[in-house]
Amino acid sequence: MAAHVGASRTPQEVMEHYVSMYIHGNLGKACIPDTIPNRVTDHTCPSGGPLSPSLTTPLPPLDISVAEQQQLGYMPLRDDYEIEYDQDAETLISGLSVNYDDDDVEIELKRAHVDMYVRKLKERQRRKNIARDYNLVPAFLGKDKKDKEKTLKRKITKEEKELRLKLRPLYQFMSCKEFDDLFENMHKEKMLRAKIRELQRYRRNGITKMEESAEYEAARHKREKRKENKNIAGSKRGKEDGKDSEFAAIENLPGFELLSDREKVLCSSLNLSPARYVTVKTIIIKDHLQKRQGIPSKSRLPSYLDKVLKKRILNFLTESGWISRDAS
């Protein structure tokens, strides 16, 4: 325009004249609307459109060694793996081509294939984001244990670990920070409830100031310690009394002092007097020795010894080593 007007006008002066006279002047006010509607749909917006760059925006490369990259099949420059989620997703569009003679049905079918492929890309990227957010790759390589120990502010209880395992499906709906905040808030709630119960207990015992609680806790600790010592002493006495009463039926009978502790228990369980047990034991051991020397034994066991008592006593003498197992 400046060349057409002539050398008397510079390009800057021509531009200023055009803007002031035609755009901001009366002609511009009459022809150009105040707001120009945008009739173009932006398909590249990061709000998740079909061509949104957020779908395929690569994440920062993982900080792992070359050997670990080979183990995972990871390509850091592309932030890709040799085997991705839904590895055959590209087959949906690899054979598509746009032809001018396609009818409406074929065009819609191809659009449907593209839409299916985009959905698979979204899911693939979503899984990568979850793995990156929760440090699943370092966890797989065993690198996250030291980092957890450094960043851990409190000790996680067994119940919380089990609850975290149960709530693992929520990983895909919550970020790592939101998930940690959830458990931190649950821990705070638990501590606050315990504190409320403690304060209510103080109130029931007539304590209205925190300064009085220290004296109360000291007295309560002493009282519980005395009760615990009393229970321990009572349990010891009970055991001693029980042990004495266990042999109360046979301890005054003759031959009781000749028995060992195991023999006392046996006689007490069989309701057999010590003298009768010693008699049966002597006969059985004598017969056993005669048989080992090749002498036939014709001794008869007492009539009060039935088959059950005989079997129990033979088993006991065999286990104690008085007689051999083949003889019993």
GROMACS .gro file of C-alpha atoms in nm:
model
  328
    1MET     CA    1   0.000   0.000   0.000
    2ALA     CA    2   0.286   0.241   0.077
    3ALA     CA    3   0.446   0.167  -0.261
    4HIS     CA    4   0.113   0.234  -0.436
    5VAL     CA    5   0.061   0.565  -0.254
    6GLY     CA    6   0.411   0.684  -0.327
    7ALA     CA    7   0.730   0.777  -0.154
    8SER     CA    8   0.559   1.047   0.051
    9ARG     CA    9   0.419   0.787   0.296
   10THR     CA   10   0.611   0.530   0.497
   11PRO     CA   11   0.465   0.183   0.563
   12GLN     CA   12   0.415   0.272   0.931
   13GLU     CA   13   0.216   0.584   0.846
   14VAL     CA   14   0.001   0.391   0.596
   15MET     CA   15  -0.076   0.124   0.859
   16GLU     CA   16  -0.172   0.381   1.123
   17HIS     CA   17  -0.397   0.564   0.874
   18TYR     CA   18  -0.571   0.237   0.774
   19VAL     CA   19  -0.631   0.128   1.135
   20SER     CA   20  -0.761   0.467   1.247
   21MET     CA   21  -0.986   0.531   0.945
   22TYR     CA   22  -1.115   0.187   0.846
   23ILE     CA   23  -1.095  -0.033   1.161
   24HIS     CA   24  -1.152   0.212   1.446
   25GLY     CA   25  -1.331   0.471   1.233
   26ASN     CA   26  -1.698   0.492   1.138
   27LEU     CA   27  -1.661   0.230   0.862
   28GLY     CA   28  -1.511  -0.019   1.104
   29LYS     CA   29  -1.774   0.045   1.370
   30ALA     CA   30  -2.049  -0.019   1.118
   31CYS     CA   31  -1.901  -0.333   0.961
   32ILE     CA   32  -1.695  -0.511   1.229
   33PRO     CA   33  -1.886  -0.655   1.534
   34ASP     CA   34  -1.760  -0.591   1.883
   35THR     CA   35  -1.717  -0.965   1.962
   36ILE     CA   36  -1.613  -1.205   1.690
   37PRO     CA   37  -1.747  -1.555   1.765
   38ASN     CA   38  -1.495  -1.838   1.734
   39ARG     CA   39  -1.649  -2.087   1.495
   40VAL     CA   40  -1.347  -2.320   1.499
   41THR     CA   41  -1.342  -2.616   1.740
   42ASP     CA   42  -1.002  -2.660   1.899
   43HIS     CA   43  -0.928  -3.033   1.888
   44THR     CA   44  -0.581  -2.991   2.035
   45CYS     CA   45  -0.693  -2.856   2.372
   46PRO     CA   46  -0.555  -3.039   2.680
   47SER     CA   47  -0.905  -3.117   2.807
   48GLY     CA   48  -0.898  -3.468   2.663
   49GLY     CA   49  -1.010  -3.409   2.305
   50PRO     CA   50  -0.942  -3.666   2.033
   51LEU     CA   51  -0.611  -3.500   1.940
   52SER     CA   52  -0.526  -3.367   2.282
   53PRO     CA   53  -0.148  -3.355   2.339
   54SER     CA   54  -0.205  -3.460   2.699
   55LEU     CA   55  -0.285  -3.810   2.574
   56THR     CA   56   0.064  -3.871   2.444
   57THR     CA   57   0.273  -3.622   2.641
   58PRO     CA   58   0.579  -3.822   2.751
   59LEU     CA   59   0.667  -3.826   3.119
   60PRO     CA   60   1.022  -3.756   3.241
   61PRO     CA   61   1.246  -4.062   3.188
   62LEU     CA   62   1.289  -4.304   3.475
   63ASP     CA   63   1.612  -4.280   3.670
   64ILE     CA   64   1.727  -4.640   3.631
   65SER     CA   65   2.046  -4.804   3.512
   66VAL     CA   66   2.101  -4.953   3.167
   67ALA     CA   67   2.080  -5.308   3.303
   68GLU     CA   68   1.746  -5.230   3.467
   69GLN     CA   69   1.623  -5.071   3.143
   70GLN     CA   70   1.706  -5.392   2.959
   71GLN     CA   71   1.535  -5.597   3.229
   72LEU     CA   72   1.214  -5.394   3.191
   73GLY     CA   73   1.240  -5.347   2.815
   74TYR     CA   74   1.226  -4.972   2.878
   75MET     CA   75   1.324  -4.710   2.618
   76PRO     CA   76   1.396  -4.386   2.811
   77LEU     CA   77   1.406  -4.147   2.514
   78ARG     CA   78   1.053  -4.245   2.417
   79ASP     CA   79   0.930  -4.336   2.766
   80ASP     CA   80   0.801  -4.657   2.614
   81TYR     CA   81   0.828  -5.026   2.680
   82GLU     CA   82   0.889  -5.305   2.434
   83ILE     CA   83   0.563  -5.463   2.552
   84GLU     CA   84   0.294  -5.205   2.625
   85TYR     CA   85  -0.055  -5.242   2.764
   86ASP     CA   86  -0.279  -5.380   2.486
   87GLN     CA   87   0.016  -5.441   2.256
   88ASP     CA   88  -0.199  -5.497   1.947
   89ALA     CA   89  -0.394  -5.168   1.977
   90GLU     CA   90  -0.225  -5.021   1.666
   91THR     CA   91  -0.378  -5.292   1.445
   92LEU     CA   92  -0.709  -5.103   1.470
   93ILE     CA   93  -0.577  -4.819   1.251
   94SER     CA   94  -0.272  -4.965   1.078
   95GLY     CA   95  -0.481  -5.076   0.780
   96LEU     CA   96  -0.704  -4.770   0.751
   97SER     CA   97  -0.685  -4.538   0.453
   98VAL     CA   98  -0.897  -4.242   0.344
   99ASN     CA   99  -1.054  -4.286   0.000
  100TYR     CA  100  -1.263  -4.027  -0.183
  101ASP     CA  101  -1.515  -4.291  -0.291
  102ASP     CA  102  -1.594  -4.406   0.065
  103ASP     CA  103  -1.961  -4.395   0.152
  104ASP     CA  104  -2.101  -4.272   0.481
  105VAL     CA  105  -2.102  -4.617   0.645
  106GLU     CA  106  -1.734  -4.676   0.569
  107ILE     CA  107  -1.640  -4.329   0.697
  108GLU     CA  108  -1.827  -4.386   1.025
  109LEU     CA  109  -1.667  -4.729   1.061
  110LYS     CA  110  -1.319  -4.581   1.022
  111ARG     CA  111  -1.405  -4.308   1.273
  112ALA     CA  112  -1.516  -4.575   1.517
  113HIS     CA  113  -1.180  -4.754   1.473
  114VAL     CA  114  -0.994  -4.430   1.542
  115ASP     CA  115  -1.208  -4.366   1.850
  116MET     CA  116  -1.136  -4.717   1.981
  117TYR     CA  117  -0.763  -4.661   1.925
  118VAL     CA  118  -0.769  -4.326   2.109
  119ARG     CA  119  -0.945  -4.487   2.404
  120LYS     CA  120  -0.675  -4.755   2.421
  121LEU     CA  121  -0.407  -4.483   2.412
  122LYS     CA  122  -0.579  -4.306   2.701
  123GLU     CA  123  -0.586  -4.624   2.905
  124ARG     CA  124  -0.222  -4.697   2.825
  125GLN     CA  125  -0.114  -4.350   2.936
  126ARG     CA  126  -0.336  -4.367   3.246
  127ARG     CA  127  -0.163  -4.686   3.357
  128LYS     CA  128   0.177  -4.528   3.300
  129ASN     CA  129   0.076  -4.227   3.508
  130ILE     CA  130  -0.042  -4.453   3.794
  131ALA     CA  131   0.281  -4.654   3.784
  132ARG     CA  132   0.486  -4.333   3.788
  133ASP     CA  133   0.281  -4.168   4.062
  134TYR     CA  134   0.298  -4.467   4.298
  135ASN     CA  135   0.663  -4.552   4.213
  136LEU     CA  136   0.571  -4.902   4.102
  137VAL     CA  137   0.885  -4.943   3.889
  138PRO     CA  138   1.126  -4.870   4.180
  139ALA     CA  139   0.910  -5.097   4.396
  140PHE     CA  140   0.948  -5.375   4.137
  141LEU     CA  141   1.325  -5.321   4.133
  142GLY     CA  142   1.340  -5.307   4.516
  143LYS     CA  143   1.462  -4.946   4.530
  144ASP     CA  144   1.173  -4.790   4.720
  145LYS     CA  145   1.239  -4.949   5.062
  146LYS     CA  146   1.523  -4.714   5.155
  147ASP     CA  147   1.331  -4.410   5.031
  148LYS     CA  148   1.026  -4.513   5.234
  149GLU     CA  149   1.234  -4.549   5.548
  150LYS     CA  150   1.374  -4.198   5.499
  151THR     CA  151   1.041  -4.028   5.425
  152LEU     CA  152   0.829  -4.222   5.673
  153LYS     CA  153   0.714  -3.998   5.957
  154ARG     CA  154   0.552  -4.267   6.171
  155LYS     CA  155   0.545  -4.643   6.205
  156ILE     CA  156   0.267  -4.812   6.010
  157THR     CA  157   0.072  -5.067   6.213
  158LYS     CA  158  -0.021  -5.415   6.092
  159GLU     CA  159  -0.390  -5.319   6.069
  160GLU     CA  160  -0.306  -5.019   5.849
  161LYS     CA  161  -0.093  -5.236   5.619
  162GLU     CA  162  -0.382  -5.481   5.576
  163LEU     CA  163  -0.622  -5.192   5.508
  164ARG     CA  164  -0.384  -5.045   5.249
  165LEU     CA  165  -0.379  -5.381   5.070
  166LYS     CA  166  -0.758  -5.398   5.071
  167LEU     CA  167  -0.787  -5.044   4.930
  168ARG     CA  168  -0.534  -5.094   4.651
  169PRO     CA  169  -0.807  -5.080   4.381
  170LEU     CA  170  -0.851  -4.712   4.474
  171TYR     CA  171  -0.503  -4.637   4.334
  172GLN     CA  172  -0.655  -4.582   3.990
  173PHE     CA  173  -0.895  -4.316   4.121
  174MET     CA  174  -0.666  -4.131   4.364
  175SER     CA  175  -0.320  -3.987   4.338
  176CYS     CA  176  -0.044  -4.109   4.566
  177LYS     CA  177  -0.060  -3.791   4.774
  178GLU     CA  178  -0.437  -3.817   4.813
  179PHE     CA  179  -0.403  -4.181   4.917
  180ASP     CA  180  -0.136  -4.099   5.177
  181ASP     CA  181  -0.340  -3.804   5.301
  182LEU     CA  182  -0.638  -4.036   5.346
  183PHE     CA  183  -0.445  -4.265   5.579
  184GLU     CA  184  -0.285  -3.973   5.760
  185ASN     CA  185  -0.632  -3.830   5.828
  186MET     CA  186  -0.756  -4.171   5.942
  187HIS     CA  187  -0.458  -4.194   6.181
  188LYS     CA  188  -0.533  -3.844   6.312
  189GLU     CA  189  -0.898  -3.940   6.362
  190LYS     CA  190  -0.794  -4.249   6.557
  191MET     CA  191  -0.561  -4.047   6.780
  192LEU     CA  192  -0.827  -3.780   6.838
  193ARG     CA  193  -1.087  -4.041   6.933
  194ALA     CA  194  -0.842  -4.195   7.180
  195LYS     CA  195  -0.771  -3.852   7.326
  196ILE     CA  196  -1.144  -3.781   7.358
  197ARG     CA  197  -1.198  -4.110   7.543
  198GLU     CA  198  -0.909  -4.027   7.774
  199LEU     CA  199  -1.050  -3.683   7.853
  200GLN     CA  200  -1.394  -3.831   7.914
  201ARG     CA  201  -1.238  -4.079   8.155
  202TYR     CA  202  -1.069  -3.790   8.338
  203ARG     CA  203  -1.401  -3.608   8.360
  204ARG     CA  204  -1.577  -3.916   8.503
  205ASN     CA  205  -1.308  -3.937   8.773
  206GLY     CA  206  -1.354  -3.573   8.868
  207ILE     CA  207  -1.045  -3.429   8.693
  208THR     CA  208  -1.112  -3.098   8.524
  209LYS     CA  209  -0.754  -2.971   8.467
  210MET     CA  210  -0.468  -3.123   8.275
  211GLU     CA  211  -0.229  -3.047   8.563
  212GLU     CA  212  -0.423  -3.296   8.778
  213SER     CA  213  -0.405  -3.572   8.518
  214ALA     CA  214  -0.033  -3.648   8.578
  215GLU     CA  215  -0.094  -3.724   8.945
  216TYR     CA  216  -0.398  -3.934   8.857
  217GLU     CA  217  -0.206  -4.136   8.597
  218ALA     CA  218   0.078  -4.205   8.843
  219ALA     CA  219  -0.168  -4.329   9.106
  220ARG     CA  220  -0.352  -4.540   8.850
  221HIS     CA  221  -0.024  -4.696   8.732
  222LYS     CA  222   0.071  -4.789   9.089
  223ARG     CA  223  -0.274  -4.936   9.150
  224GLU     CA  224  -0.260  -5.148   8.834
  225LYS     CA  225   0.094  -5.263   8.923
  226ARG     CA  226  -0.021  -5.380   9.267
  227LYS     CA  227  -0.316  -5.561   9.110
  228GLU     CA  228  -0.089  -5.729   8.857
  229ASN     CA  229   0.154  -5.846   9.127
  230LYS     CA  230  -0.136  -5.978   9.332
  231ASN     CA  231  -0.269  -6.175   9.033
  232ILE     CA  232   0.076  -6.323   8.965
  233ALA     CA  233   0.115  -6.430   9.327
  234GLY     CA  234  -0.235  -6.581   9.325
  235SER     CA  235  -0.166  -6.776   9.007
  236LYS     CA  236   0.158  -6.914   9.155
  237ARG     CA  237  -0.024  -7.027   9.469
  238GLY     CA  238  -0.292  -7.183   9.254
  239LYS     CA  239  -0.035  -7.381   9.059
  240GLU     CA  240   0.133  -7.505   9.377
  241ASP     CA  241  -0.202  -7.599   9.532
  242GLY     CA  242  -0.303  -7.773   9.211
  243LYS     CA  243   0.021  -7.968   9.202
  244ASP     CA  244  -0.024  -8.076   9.564
  245SER     CA  245  -0.388  -8.168   9.515
  246GLU     CA  246  -0.300  -8.368   9.205
  247PHE     CA  247  -0.140  -8.641   9.421
  248ALA     CA  248  -0.365  -8.591   9.724
  249ALA     CA  249  -0.534  -8.929   9.667
  250ILE     CA  250  -0.209  -9.133   9.675
  251GLU     CA  251   0.048  -8.922   9.862
  252ASN     CA  252  -0.041  -9.079  10.201
  253LEU     CA  253  -0.034  -9.436  10.070
  254PRO     CA  254   0.269  -9.663  10.131
  255GLY     CA  255   0.529  -9.664   9.855
  256PHE     CA  256   0.453  -9.311   9.738
  257GLU     CA  257   0.804  -9.189   9.819
  258LEU     CA  258   0.952  -9.464   9.600
  259LEU     CA  259   0.789  -9.330   9.283
  260SER     CA  260   0.935  -9.082   9.041
  261ASP     CA  261   0.737  -8.776   8.931
  262ARG     CA  262   0.624  -8.945   8.612
  263GLU     CA  263   0.521  -9.258   8.802
  264LYS     CA  264   0.322  -9.045   9.045
  265VAL     CA  265   0.134  -8.890   8.753
  266LEU     CA  266   0.071  -9.238   8.605
  267CYS     CA  267  -0.061  -9.383   8.931
  268SER     CA  268  -0.278  -9.079   8.988
  269SER     CA  269  -0.427  -9.100   8.635
  270LEU     CA  270  -0.488  -9.478   8.663
  271ASN     CA  271  -0.620  -9.448   9.022
  272LEU     CA  272  -0.367  -9.716   9.118
  273SER     CA  273  -0.201  -9.734   9.459
  274PRO     CA  274   0.181  -9.702   9.465
  275ALA     CA  275   0.224 -10.046   9.627
  276ARG     CA  276   0.020 -10.221   9.355
  277TYR     CA  277   0.210 -10.033   9.085
  278VAL     CA  278   0.546 -10.135   9.232
  279THR     CA  279   0.427 -10.499   9.245
  280VAL     CA  280   0.317 -10.497   8.879
  281LYS     CA  281   0.635 -10.321   8.773
  282THR     CA  282   0.853 -10.576   8.953
  283ILE     CA  283   0.669 -10.872   8.794
  284ILE     CA  284   0.689 -10.727   8.441
  285ILE     CA  285   1.061 -10.641   8.465
  286LYS     CA  286   1.139 -10.986   8.617
  287ASP     CA  287   0.955 -11.164   8.334
  288HIS     CA  288   1.138 -10.948   8.080
  289LEU     CA  289   1.480 -11.037   8.224
  290GLN     CA  290   1.399 -11.410   8.234
  291LYS     CA  291   1.288 -11.406   7.871
  292ARG     CA  292   1.613 -11.235   7.768
  293GLN     CA  293   1.808 -11.514   7.948
  294GLY     CA  294   1.599 -11.784   7.778
  295ILE     CA  295   1.422 -11.891   8.098
  296PRO     CA  296   1.048 -11.949   8.056
  297SER     CA  297   0.847 -11.733   8.294
  298LYS     CA  298   0.527 -11.862   8.457
  299SER     CA  299   0.451 -11.566   8.679
  300ARG     CA  300   0.093 -11.449   8.695
  301LEU     CA  301  -0.012 -11.085   8.707
  302PRO     CA  302  -0.245 -10.976   8.989
  303SER     CA  303  -0.618 -11.009   8.932
  304TYR     CA  304  -0.683 -10.636   8.974
  305LEU     CA  305  -0.475 -10.567   8.660
  306ASP     CA  306  -0.708 -10.562   8.358
  307LYS     CA  307  -0.600 -10.530   7.993
  308VAL     CA  308  -0.623 -10.149   7.985
  309LEU     CA  309  -0.406 -10.103   8.296
  310LYS     CA  310  -0.157 -10.359   8.170
  311LYS     CA  311  -0.125 -10.186   7.832
  312ARG     CA  312  -0.079  -9.842   7.991
  313ILE     CA  313   0.189  -9.968   8.231
  314LEU     CA  314   0.372 -10.162   7.954
  315ASN     CA  315   0.377  -9.853   7.732
  316PHE     CA  316   0.507  -9.642   8.020
  317LEU     CA  317   0.785  -9.889   8.107
  318THR     CA  318   0.881  -9.911   7.739
  319GLU     CA  319   0.899  -9.534   7.698
  320SER     CA  320   1.101  -9.507   8.021
  321GLY     CA  321   1.351  -9.767   7.898
  322TRP     CA  322   1.279 -10.034   8.162
  323ILE     CA  323   1.194 -10.296   7.902
  324SER     CA  324   1.257 -10.320   7.527
  325ARG     CA  325   0.983 -10.249   7.274
  326ASP     CA  326   0.974 -10.605   7.131
  327ALA     CA  327   0.914 -10.750   7.476
  328SER     CA  328   0.618 -10.523   7.538
   0.00000   0.00000   0.00000
